[in-house]
Short mmCIF file of C-alpha atoms in Angstrom, two decimals:
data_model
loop_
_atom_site.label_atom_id
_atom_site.label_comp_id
_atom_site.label_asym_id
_atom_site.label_seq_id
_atom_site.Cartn_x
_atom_site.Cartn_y
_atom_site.Cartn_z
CA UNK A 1 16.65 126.95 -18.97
CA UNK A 2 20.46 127.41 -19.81
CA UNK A 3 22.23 125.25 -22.16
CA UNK A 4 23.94 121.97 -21.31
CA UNK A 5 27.10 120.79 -23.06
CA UNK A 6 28.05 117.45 -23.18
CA UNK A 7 31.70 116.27 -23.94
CA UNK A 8 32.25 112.71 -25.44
CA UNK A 9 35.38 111.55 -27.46
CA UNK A 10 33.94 109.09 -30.70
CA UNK A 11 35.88 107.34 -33.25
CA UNK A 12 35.55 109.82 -36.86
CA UNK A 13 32.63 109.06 -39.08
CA UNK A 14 30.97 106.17 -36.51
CA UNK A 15 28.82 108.24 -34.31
CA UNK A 16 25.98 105.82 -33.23
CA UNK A 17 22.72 106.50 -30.87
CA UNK A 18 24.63 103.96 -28.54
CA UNK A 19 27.09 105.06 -25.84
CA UNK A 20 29.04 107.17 -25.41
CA UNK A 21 26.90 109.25 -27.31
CA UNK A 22 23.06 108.09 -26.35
CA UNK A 23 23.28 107.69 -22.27
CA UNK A 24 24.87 111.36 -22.48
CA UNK A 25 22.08 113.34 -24.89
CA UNK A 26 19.09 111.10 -23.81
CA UNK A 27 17.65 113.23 -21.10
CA UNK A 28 17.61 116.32 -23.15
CA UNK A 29 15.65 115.09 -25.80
CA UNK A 30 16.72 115.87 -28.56
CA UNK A 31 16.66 114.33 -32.07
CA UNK A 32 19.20 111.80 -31.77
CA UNK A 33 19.90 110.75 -35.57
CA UNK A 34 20.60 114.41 -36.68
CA UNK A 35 23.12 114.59 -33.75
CA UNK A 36 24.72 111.45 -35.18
CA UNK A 37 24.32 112.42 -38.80
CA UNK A 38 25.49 115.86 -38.36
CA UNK A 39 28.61 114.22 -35.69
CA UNK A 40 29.65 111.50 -38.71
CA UNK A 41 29.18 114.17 -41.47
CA UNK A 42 31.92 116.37 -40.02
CA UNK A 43 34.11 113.42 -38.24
CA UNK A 44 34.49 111.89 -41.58
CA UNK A 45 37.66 113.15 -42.76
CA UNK A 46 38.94 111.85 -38.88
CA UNK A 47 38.49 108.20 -39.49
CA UNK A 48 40.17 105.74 -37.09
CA UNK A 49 41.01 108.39 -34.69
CA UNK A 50 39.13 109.44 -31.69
CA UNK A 51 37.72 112.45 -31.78
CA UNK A 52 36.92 115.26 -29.22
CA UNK A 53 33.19 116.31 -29.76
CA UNK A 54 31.38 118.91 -27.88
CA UNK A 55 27.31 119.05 -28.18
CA UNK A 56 25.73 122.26 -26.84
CA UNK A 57 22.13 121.66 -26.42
CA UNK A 58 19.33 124.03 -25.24
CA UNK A 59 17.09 122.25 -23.82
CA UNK A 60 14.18 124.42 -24.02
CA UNK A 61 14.21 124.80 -27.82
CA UNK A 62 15.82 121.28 -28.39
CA UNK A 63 18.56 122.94 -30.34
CA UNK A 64 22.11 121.49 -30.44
CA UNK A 65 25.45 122.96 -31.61
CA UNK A 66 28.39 120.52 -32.40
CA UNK A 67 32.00 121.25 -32.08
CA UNK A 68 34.02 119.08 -33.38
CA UNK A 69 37.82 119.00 -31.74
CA UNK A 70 41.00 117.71 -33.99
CA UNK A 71 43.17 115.04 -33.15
CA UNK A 72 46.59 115.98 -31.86
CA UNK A 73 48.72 116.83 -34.88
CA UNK A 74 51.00 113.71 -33.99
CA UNK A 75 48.55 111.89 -34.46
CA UNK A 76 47.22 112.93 -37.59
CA UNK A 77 50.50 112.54 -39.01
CA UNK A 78 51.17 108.70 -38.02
CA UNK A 79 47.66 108.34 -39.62
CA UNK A 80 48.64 109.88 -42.93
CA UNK A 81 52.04 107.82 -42.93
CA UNK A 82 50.29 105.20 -41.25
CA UNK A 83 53.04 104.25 -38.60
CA UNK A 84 51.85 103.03 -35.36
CA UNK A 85 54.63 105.33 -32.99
CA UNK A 86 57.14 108.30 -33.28
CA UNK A 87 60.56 107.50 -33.12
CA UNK A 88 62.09 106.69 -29.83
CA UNK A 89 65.11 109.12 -30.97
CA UNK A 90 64.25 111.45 -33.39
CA UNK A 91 67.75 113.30 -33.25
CA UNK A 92 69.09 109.71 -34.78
CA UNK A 93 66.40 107.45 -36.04
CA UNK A 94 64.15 108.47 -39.24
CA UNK A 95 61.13 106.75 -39.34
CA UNK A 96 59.11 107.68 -41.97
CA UNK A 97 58.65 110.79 -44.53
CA UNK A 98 56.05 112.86 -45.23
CA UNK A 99 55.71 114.38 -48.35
CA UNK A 100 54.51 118.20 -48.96
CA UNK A 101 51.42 117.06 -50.05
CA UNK A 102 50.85 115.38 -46.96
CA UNK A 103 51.99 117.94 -44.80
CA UNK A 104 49.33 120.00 -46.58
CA UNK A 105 46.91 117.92 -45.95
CA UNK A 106 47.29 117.78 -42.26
CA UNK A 107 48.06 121.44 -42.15
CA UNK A 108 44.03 121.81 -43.48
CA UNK A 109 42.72 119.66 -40.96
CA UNK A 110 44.20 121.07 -38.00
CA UNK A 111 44.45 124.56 -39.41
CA UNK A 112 41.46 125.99 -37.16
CA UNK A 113 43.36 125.20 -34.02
CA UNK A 114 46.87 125.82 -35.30
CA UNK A 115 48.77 129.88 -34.67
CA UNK A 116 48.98 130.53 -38.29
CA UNK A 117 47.00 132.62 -40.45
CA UNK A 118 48.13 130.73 -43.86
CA UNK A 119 48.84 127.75 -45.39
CA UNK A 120 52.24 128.32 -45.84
CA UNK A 121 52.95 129.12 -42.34
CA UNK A 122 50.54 126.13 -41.38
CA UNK A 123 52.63 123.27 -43.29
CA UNK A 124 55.89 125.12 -41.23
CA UNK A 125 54.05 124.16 -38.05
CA UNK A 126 53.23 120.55 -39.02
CA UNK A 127 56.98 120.23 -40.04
CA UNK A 128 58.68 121.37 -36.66
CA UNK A 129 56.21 118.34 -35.09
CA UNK A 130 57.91 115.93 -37.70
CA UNK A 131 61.25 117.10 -36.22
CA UNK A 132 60.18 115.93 -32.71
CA UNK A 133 58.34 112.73 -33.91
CA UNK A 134 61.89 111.97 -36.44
CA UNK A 135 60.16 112.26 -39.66
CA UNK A 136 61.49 113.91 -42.31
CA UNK A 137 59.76 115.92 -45.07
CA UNK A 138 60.11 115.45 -48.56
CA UNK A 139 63.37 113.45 -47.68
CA UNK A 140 65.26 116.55 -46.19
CA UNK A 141 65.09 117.47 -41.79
CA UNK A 142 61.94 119.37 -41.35
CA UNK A 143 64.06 121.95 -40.56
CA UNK A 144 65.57 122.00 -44.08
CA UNK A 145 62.24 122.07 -45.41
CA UNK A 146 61.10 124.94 -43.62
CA UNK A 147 63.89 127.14 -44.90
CA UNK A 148 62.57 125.81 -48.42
CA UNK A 149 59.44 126.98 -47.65
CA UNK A 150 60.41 130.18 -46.65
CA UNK A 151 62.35 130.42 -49.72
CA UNK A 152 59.25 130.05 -51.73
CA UNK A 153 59.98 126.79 -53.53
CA UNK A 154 56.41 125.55 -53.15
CA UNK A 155 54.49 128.71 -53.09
CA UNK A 156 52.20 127.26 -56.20
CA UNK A 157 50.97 124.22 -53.86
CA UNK A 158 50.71 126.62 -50.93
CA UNK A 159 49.52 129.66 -52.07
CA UNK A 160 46.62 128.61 -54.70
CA UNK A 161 45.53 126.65 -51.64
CA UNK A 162 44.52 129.56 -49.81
#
């Protein structure tokens, strides 16, 4: 028999056997609890936010594969600054700033689904979302602190990241 895949969207680290989970994997199966356990082991750093998961299950063996999906990066940001909305004109209004730490740590959860190939370049990307969202990094535009960046200025939080 081919393998299924079931789509469901929990909140990080609070995967129960309940819906939306249970009614979805129950016909296959399968061991429920390690779905959960191994679901809430790697949602954990996502909680609060709802999270895109994707089980593959084979239903002959009873073997599953989870995916687990990242938040958008907006999101992740208003999480770490813990603001409820972006600004509602980010060419005028700051809102909030985000600190390079900060922006690293977003960069490394979203990092599998992001274009770059470092960290470097990954903490760039997270910035030019700030710009749209009217955040601004380390106290400077995003923009600003991209050209720092660039420049090198905090290639020893960057780099030994890597």
């Amino acid at each position: 028999m081919a393998k299924s895949t079931v789509e469901v969207l929990i909140e990080g680290g609070t995967a129960t056997p309940g819906p939306p989970l249970g009614p979805a994997l129950g016909p296959f199966g399968i061991n429920m609890m390690q779905v959960v356990e191994e679901i809430n082991k790697k949602t954990a750093d996502f909680s609060g936010m709802k999270v895109p998961v994707k089980v593959t299950i084979d239903a002959a063996t009873k073997e599953f594969e989870i995916e687990i999906g990242t938040p958008p990066t907006t999101a992740l940001i208003m999480d770490e600054l813990g603001i409820e909305k972006a600004s509602q004109d980010p060419g005028l209004e700051k809102i909030a700033d985000l600190s390079i730490d900060q922006s690293l740590k977003v960069a490394r959860m979203k990092f599998d689904s992001l274009l770059a190939n470092d960290y470097k370049h990954a903490v760039k990307e997270i910035m030019g979302t700030c710009v749209s969202m009217g955040i601004t990094v380390d106290g400077k535009d995003p923009r600003e602190a991209q050209k720092i960046v660039d420049a090198g200025e905090y290639d020893d939080i960057l780099v030994e990241t890597e």
